[in-house]
Short mmCIF file of C-alpha atoms in Angstrom, two decimals:
data_model
loop_
_atom_site.label_atom_id
_atom_site.label_comp_id
_atom_site.label_asym_id
_atom_site.label_seq_id
_atom_site.Cartn_x
_atom_site.Cartn_y
_atom_site.Cartn_z
CA MET J 160 4.51 1.21 -6.39
CA THR J 161 4.20 4.04 -3.60
CA PHE J 162 4.72 3.82 0.18
CA ASP J 163 2.95 5.26 3.11
CA ALA J 164 4.26 4.10 6.30
CA ARG J 165 1.46 5.69 8.29
CA ARG J 166 -0.46 2.70 7.28
CA LEU J 167 1.72 0.34 9.00
CA PRO J 168 0.05 -0.75 12.58
CA THR J 169 1.66 -0.65 15.99
CA VAL J 170 3.39 -3.92 16.88
CA LEU J 171 2.88 -5.45 20.17
CA THR J 172 5.90 -6.82 22.18
CA ALA J 173 6.16 -10.76 22.77
CA GLU J 174 4.86 -10.23 26.20
CA GLU J 175 1.79 -7.97 25.04
CA LEU J 176 1.04 -10.55 22.26
CA ILE J 177 1.29 -13.54 24.66
CA GLU J 178 -1.27 -11.74 27.00
CA LYS J 179 -3.53 -10.78 24.40
CA ALA J 180 -4.01 -14.43 22.94
CA PHE J 181 -4.39 -15.75 26.41
CA ARG J 182 -6.55 -13.45 27.66
CA ARG J 183 -9.03 -14.09 24.75
CA ALA J 184 -8.68 -17.88 25.22
CA SER J 185 -9.39 -17.35 29.07
CA LYS J 186 -12.93 -15.82 28.20
CA VAL J 187 -14.10 -18.83 26.15
CA THR J 188 -16.30 -21.65 27.70
CA GLY J 189 -17.69 -25.02 26.73
CA ARG J 190 -20.17 -27.72 27.95
CA ASN J 191 -17.40 -29.73 29.21
CA ARG J 192 -13.75 -29.85 29.71
CA ARG J 193 -12.76 -31.19 26.48
CA GLU J 194 -14.80 -28.70 24.55
CA LYS J 195 -13.85 -26.00 26.94
CA ALA J 196 -10.02 -26.53 26.02
CA LEU J 197 -10.72 -27.11 22.15
CA ASN J 198 -12.27 -23.89 22.14
CA LYS J 199 -9.73 -22.08 24.04
CA LEU J 200 -7.29 -23.54 21.60
CA SER J 201 -9.19 -22.48 18.41
CA THR J 202 -9.56 -18.98 19.85
CA MET J 203 -5.84 -18.63 20.54
CA SER J 204 -5.30 -19.91 16.95
CA ASN J 205 -7.44 -17.28 15.23
CA VAL J 206 -6.12 -14.53 17.41
CA LEU J 207 -2.36 -15.43 16.41
CA ARG J 208 -3.19 -16.00 12.98
CA ASP J 209 -5.14 -12.80 12.40
CA TYR J 210 -2.65 -10.68 14.15
CA PHE J 211 0.60 -12.11 12.34
CA THR J 212 -1.48 -11.88 9.12
CA ARG J 213 -2.11 -8.46 9.71
CA ILE J 214 1.19 -6.97 10.76
CA ILE J 215 2.81 -8.90 7.78
CA THR J 216 0.24 -8.16 4.93
CA SER J 217 0.48 -4.33 6.09
CA HIS J 218 3.97 -4.39 4.63
CA PRO J 219 4.27 -3.60 0.91
CA SER J 220 6.63 -6.07 -1.36
CA TYR J 221 9.58 -3.91 -0.67
CA ASP J 222 11.47 -5.47 -3.82
CA ASN J 223 8.40 -4.02 -5.99
CA LEU J 224 8.55 -0.58 -4.59
CA ASP J 225 9.51 2.46 -6.81
CA ASP J 226 13.48 3.03 -6.80
CA PHE J 227 13.30 5.97 -4.37
CA TYR J 228 11.08 4.28 -1.73
CA ARG J 229 12.93 1.28 -1.88
CA GLU J 230 16.51 2.85 -1.32
CA MET J 231 14.91 5.07 1.24
CA VAL J 232 13.63 2.22 3.16
CA ASP J 233 17.19 0.86 3.04
CA VAL J 234 18.77 3.84 4.16
CA VAL J 235 16.30 4.50 7.03
CA VAL J 236 15.87 0.91 8.58
CA GLY J 237 17.89 -1.49 6.26
CA LEU J 238 15.78 -3.86 3.77
CA ARG J 239 17.70 -7.05 4.97
CA ARG J 240 16.74 -6.14 8.45
CA ILE J 241 13.06 -5.69 7.75
CA LYS J 242 12.82 -8.62 5.58
CA LYS J 243 14.59 -10.87 8.54
CA SER J 244 11.99 -9.67 10.84
CA LEU J 245 8.88 -10.11 8.79
CA ALA J 246 10.22 -13.58 7.94
CA ALA J 247 10.74 -14.35 11.63
CA LEU J 248 7.00 -13.47 12.19
CA SER J 249 5.92 -15.74 9.53
CA TRP J 250 7.95 -18.56 11.05
CA ALA J 251 6.32 -17.85 14.36
CA ASP J 252 3.07 -17.91 12.73
CA SER J 253 3.57 -21.18 11.20
CA MET J 254 5.12 -22.75 14.36
CA THR J 255 2.37 -21.50 16.72
CA GLN J 256 -0.33 -22.88 14.27
CA ARG J 257 1.55 -26.35 14.33
CA VAL J 258 1.82 -26.55 18.13
CA ILE J 259 -1.98 -25.61 18.36
CA THR J 260 -3.17 -28.13 15.69
CA GLN J 261 -1.09 -30.87 17.66
CA GLY J 262 -2.76 -29.74 20.97
CA ILE J 263 -6.24 -30.18 19.24
CA ARG J 264 -5.62 -33.54 17.86
CA ARG J 265 -4.28 -34.85 21.11
CA ILE J 266 -7.09 -33.74 23.22
CA LYS J 267 -9.50 -35.25 20.60
CA GLY J 268 -7.44 -38.39 20.77
CA GLY J 269 -8.16 -38.74 24.51
CA ARG J 270 -5.23 -36.65 26.03
CA ASP J 271 -5.92 -34.86 29.39
CA PRO J 272 -7.53 -31.48 28.46
CA GLU J 273 -5.97 -29.39 31.19
CA ARG J 274 -2.67 -30.89 31.01
CA THR J 275 -2.39 -30.54 26.93
CA LEU J 276 -3.72 -26.82 27.07
CA LYS J 277 -0.74 -25.91 29.75
CA GLU J 278 1.70 -27.61 27.36
CA VAL J 279 0.40 -25.69 24.30
CA TYR J 280 0.30 -22.48 26.34
CA GLY J 281 3.80 -22.86 27.49
CA ARG J 282 5.23 -23.85 23.77
CA VAL J 283 3.40 -20.99 22.22
CA ALA J 284 4.77 -18.49 24.53
CA SER J 285 8.09 -20.02 24.18
CA ILE J 286 7.94 -19.57 20.28
CA ILE J 287 6.51 -15.87 20.42
CA GLU J 288 9.19 -14.82 23.05
CA GLN J 289 11.92 -15.98 20.57
CA ILE J 290 10.69 -13.16 18.07
CA ASP J 291 10.38 -10.33 20.67
CA ASP J 292 13.60 -8.46 19.21
CA GLU J 293 11.80 -8.66 15.75
CA LEU J 294 8.67 -7.52 16.96
CA ARG J 295 10.15 -4.55 18.88
CA PHE J 296 12.46 -3.79 15.74
CA LEU J 297 9.17 -3.76 13.56
CA ASN J 298 7.44 -1.15 15.85
CA GLU J 299 10.54 0.95 15.88
CA ALA J 300 10.86 0.78 12.25
CA LYS J 301 7.10 2.04 11.59
CA MET J 302 8.03 5.14 13.51
CA ARG J 303 11.19 5.78 11.32
CA LEU J 304 9.74 4.95 8.19
CA ARG J 305 7.32 7.65 8.63
CA GLU J 306 10.13 9.85 7.95
CA ILE J 307 9.75 8.70 4.41
CA PRO J 308 7.22 11.22 2.71
CA SER J 309 4.43 10.34 0.60
CA LEU J 310 4.95 11.84 -2.61
CA THR J 311 2.98 12.91 -5.81
CA ASN J 312 3.75 12.65 -9.55
CA ASP J 313 3.54 16.57 -9.74
CA PHE J 314 6.18 18.70 -11.19
CA THR J 315 9.03 18.42 -8.53
CA VAL J 316 11.70 21.03 -7.14
CA VAL J 317 14.41 19.74 -4.98
CA PHE J 318 16.51 22.28 -3.21
CA ALA J 319 20.16 21.19 -2.57
CA GLY J 320 23.47 22.47 -1.13
CA TYR J 321 25.53 22.31 1.95
CA PRO J 322 23.98 22.30 5.46
CA ASN J 323 22.96 25.53 7.15
CA VAL J 324 23.08 27.35 3.57
CA GLY J 325 19.24 28.57 4.26
CA LYS J 326 17.43 26.18 1.94
CA SER J 327 14.71 25.38 4.70
CA SER J 328 14.09 29.14 5.32
CA ILE J 329 13.44 29.93 1.50
CA ILE J 330 11.28 26.56 1.05
CA SER J 331 9.03 27.70 4.23
CA ARG J 332 8.69 31.13 2.46
CA ILE J 333 7.76 30.03 -1.10
CA SER J 334 5.54 26.86 -0.41
CA THR J 335 3.33 25.23 2.21
CA VAL J 336 6.05 23.25 3.83
CA LYS J 337 7.09 24.26 7.14
CA PRO J 338 10.55 22.55 7.89
CA GLU J 339 12.62 22.61 11.03
CA VAL J 340 15.00 25.79 10.65
CA ALA J 341 17.79 26.10 13.24
CA SER J 342 21.36 27.55 12.89
CA TYR J 343 23.55 24.61 12.94
CA PRO J 344 24.73 22.07 10.50
CA PHE J 345 22.23 19.25 9.49
CA THR J 346 19.24 21.07 10.67
CA THR J 347 17.14 18.95 8.22
CA LYS J 348 17.67 15.43 8.91
CA LYS J 349 14.44 14.27 7.06
CA ILE J 350 12.78 15.00 3.60
CA PHE J 351 10.16 17.73 3.95
CA VAL J 352 7.53 18.13 1.34
CA GLY J 353 5.38 21.35 0.43
CA TYR J 354 3.44 22.55 -2.50
CA LEU J 355 3.20 25.54 -4.70
CA ASP J 356 0.39 26.37 -7.00
CA SER J 357 0.87 27.38 -10.57
CA PRO J 358 -0.91 27.70 -13.82
CA ALA J 359 0.74 24.39 -15.12
CA GLY J 360 -0.64 22.72 -11.96
CA ARG J 361 0.64 22.01 -8.44
CA ILE J 362 4.47 22.02 -8.05
CA GLN J 363 6.06 19.66 -5.32
CA VAL J 364 8.71 21.41 -3.32
CA ILE J 365 11.22 19.35 -1.43
CA ASP J 366 13.51 20.21 1.19
CA THR J 367 16.30 17.79 1.69
CA PRO J 368 19.17 17.18 4.18
CA GLY J 369 22.45 19.01 3.48
CA LEU J 370 25.14 17.46 1.30
CA LEU J 371 28.96 17.63 1.67
CA ASP J 372 31.19 17.35 -1.14
CA ARG J 373 32.50 13.86 -0.82
CA PRO J 374 31.82 10.60 -2.63
CA PHE J 375 28.33 9.06 -2.26
CA GLU J 376 29.66 6.03 -0.31
CA LYS J 377 31.18 8.25 2.29
CA ARG J 378 28.11 10.23 2.76
CA ASN J 379 26.09 9.35 6.01
CA LYS J 380 22.56 8.37 5.83
CA ILE J 381 21.35 11.78 6.31
CA GLU J 382 23.15 12.79 3.11
CA ARG J 383 21.99 10.04 1.33
CA ARG J 384 18.40 10.95 1.45
CA ALA J 385 18.99 14.21 -0.31
CA VAL J 386 21.07 12.14 -2.88
CA LEU J 387 18.21 9.83 -3.44
CA ALA J 388 15.73 12.93 -3.79
CA LEU J 389 17.95 14.04 -6.53
CA ARG J 390 18.37 11.03 -8.40
CA HIS J 391 14.74 9.77 -8.34
CA LEU J 392 12.33 12.77 -7.81
CA ALA J 393 13.82 16.06 -9.13
CA ASP J 394 12.55 17.71 -12.32
CA VAL J 395 14.58 20.61 -11.39
CA VAL J 396 17.46 21.44 -8.79
CA VAL J 397 17.62 24.76 -6.90
CA PHE J 398 21.11 24.78 -5.63
CA VAL J 399 21.46 27.17 -2.78
CA ILE J 400 24.98 28.87 -1.96
CA ASP J 401 25.70 30.94 1.10
CA PRO J 402 28.46 33.46 -0.01
CA THR J 403 28.73 34.73 3.55
CA GLU J 404 30.28 31.53 4.72
CA SER J 405 28.37 31.71 7.74
CA CYS J 406 26.97 28.17 7.24
CA GLY J 407 30.53 27.29 8.13
CA PHE J 408 31.52 26.12 4.51
CA GLU J 409 33.65 28.06 2.36
CA LEU J 410 32.44 29.40 -0.87
CA GLU J 411 34.88 27.38 -2.80
CA LYS J 412 33.72 24.20 -1.44
CA GLN J 413 30.04 24.96 -2.07
CA LEU J 414 30.83 25.77 -5.59
CA SER J 415 32.71 22.46 -6.06
CA LEU J 416 29.49 20.57 -4.82
CA LEU J 417 27.43 22.51 -7.25
CA GLU J 418 29.71 21.31 -10.29
CA GLU J 419 29.36 17.80 -8.72
CA VAL J 420 25.75 18.00 -8.75
CA ARG J 421 25.64 19.26 -12.33
CA GLU J 422 27.78 16.47 -13.35
CA GLU J 423 25.91 13.68 -11.49
CA PHE J 424 22.36 14.78 -12.27
CA ASP J 425 21.24 15.61 -15.69
CA LEU J 426 18.83 18.24 -14.54
CA PRO J 427 18.13 21.79 -14.84
CA VAL J 428 19.93 23.67 -11.99
CA ILE J 429 18.83 26.99 -10.81
CA GLU J 430 21.73 28.62 -8.99
CA ILE J 431 20.98 31.03 -5.92
CA TYR J 432 22.76 32.92 -3.39
CA SER J 433 20.85 32.76 0.07
CA LYS J 434 20.91 35.47 2.70
CA ALA J 435 21.13 38.39 0.24
CA ASP J 436 20.53 40.78 2.88
CA LEU J 437 24.06 40.15 4.38
CA HIS J 438 26.13 40.22 1.05
CA GLY J 439 26.39 42.06 -2.23
CA PHE J 440 27.05 39.14 -4.41
CA ARG J 441 24.83 39.32 -7.53
CA ASP J 442 26.42 37.34 -10.19
CA ARG J 443 23.87 34.78 -9.51
CA HIS J 444 20.30 35.03 -8.61
CA ALA J 445 20.07 36.44 -4.90
CA VAL J 446 17.35 35.90 -2.39
CA SER J 447 16.65 36.91 1.20
CA VAL J 448 13.85 35.87 3.40
CA VAL J 449 14.29 38.80 5.47
CA THR J 450 13.73 41.42 3.05
CA GLY J 451 11.88 39.41 0.31
CA GLU J 452 14.38 40.23 -2.25
CA GLY J 453 14.41 37.73 -5.18
CA ILE J 454 11.91 35.55 -3.75
CA GLU J 455 9.16 36.35 -6.27
CA GLU J 456 11.44 36.09 -9.22
CA LEU J 457 12.58 32.54 -7.98
CA VAL J 458 9.09 31.51 -7.83
CA ASP J 459 8.29 32.86 -11.25
CA THR J 460 11.41 30.85 -12.54
CA ILE J 461 10.14 27.56 -10.95
CA LYS J 462 6.63 28.15 -12.25
CA SER J 463 8.17 28.85 -15.87
CA LEU J 464 10.15 25.55 -15.80
CA ALA J 465 6.82 23.66 -14.67
CA GLU J 466 4.82 25.27 -17.63
CA GLN J 467 7.69 24.41 -20.01
CA LYS J 468 7.57 20.75 -18.65
CA SER J 469 3.73 20.64 -18.93
CA GLY J 470 3.96 21.97 -22.50
CA GLU J 471 6.65 19.18 -23.46
CA LYS J 472 4.38 16.43 -21.93
CA SER J 473 1.08 17.86 -23.94
CA GLY J 474 3.37 17.96 -27.18
CA ASN J 475 4.28 14.17 -26.53
CA GLY J 476 0.71 13.39 -26.01
CA GLU J 477 0.86 12.42 -22.69
#
């Protein structure tokens, strides 16, 4: 099950939701005081029920998401937190409907319509105000969850390496993605997705946040996004090394991280040097986005692996 946060609707604050429900109810009339009050409560019931249902059902079943999306949601906003907020909306939906239903029964039983209406308004407003924090969190979460890309099942290349080694610049040169590029660590804080055409079909190219050579549990949320991309998405890894060390990290540390990636993930790894216009290292494939050196050869290597994978699938009858 995939995930597209762009489908999540904007969530109103408690004040905005109360104002919306009361405004709609204020426009309702009736043939007499009793009918008018009943119509107002019925309208308020429909507005709130429809609103809560729309917000709650717009979210997927997070437990049934693919591993990548589920773990990314947990990293970006926290699974327990978002489930708690949705449960709070469900509680508010149930409670407001109960209060409105009780008000309708009282009016039908002969209670003063205006007094009952005022009481219901007050109780409904109080219930909604109790979930203001949850409403605000869900709206904030909607914006943050948009950082999670919607992905395809195409052959996928994930670029990995230390921060600021030149991954983003190379990716912007070979694919359609135009990630943020700047000269400081952790430039890429999101996962960017681009595409590259090949005879074997479209190739998905993913730019990930920079990794540091340390255990997963000690990595921050930005680094964990890169690990999740490697773990769940990659068909091949392009590991980028900056031998000039202008990225701020020693070559020895970068090579240590390379070995960790090789040991941790059972994937083909293409090792490349970036910034080839600034150094003479050529014991690995070297590329430069400035001079274009090695770019075409890198693309050809990626396409060759994609064709190989396509051939394996065809051979297996997939």
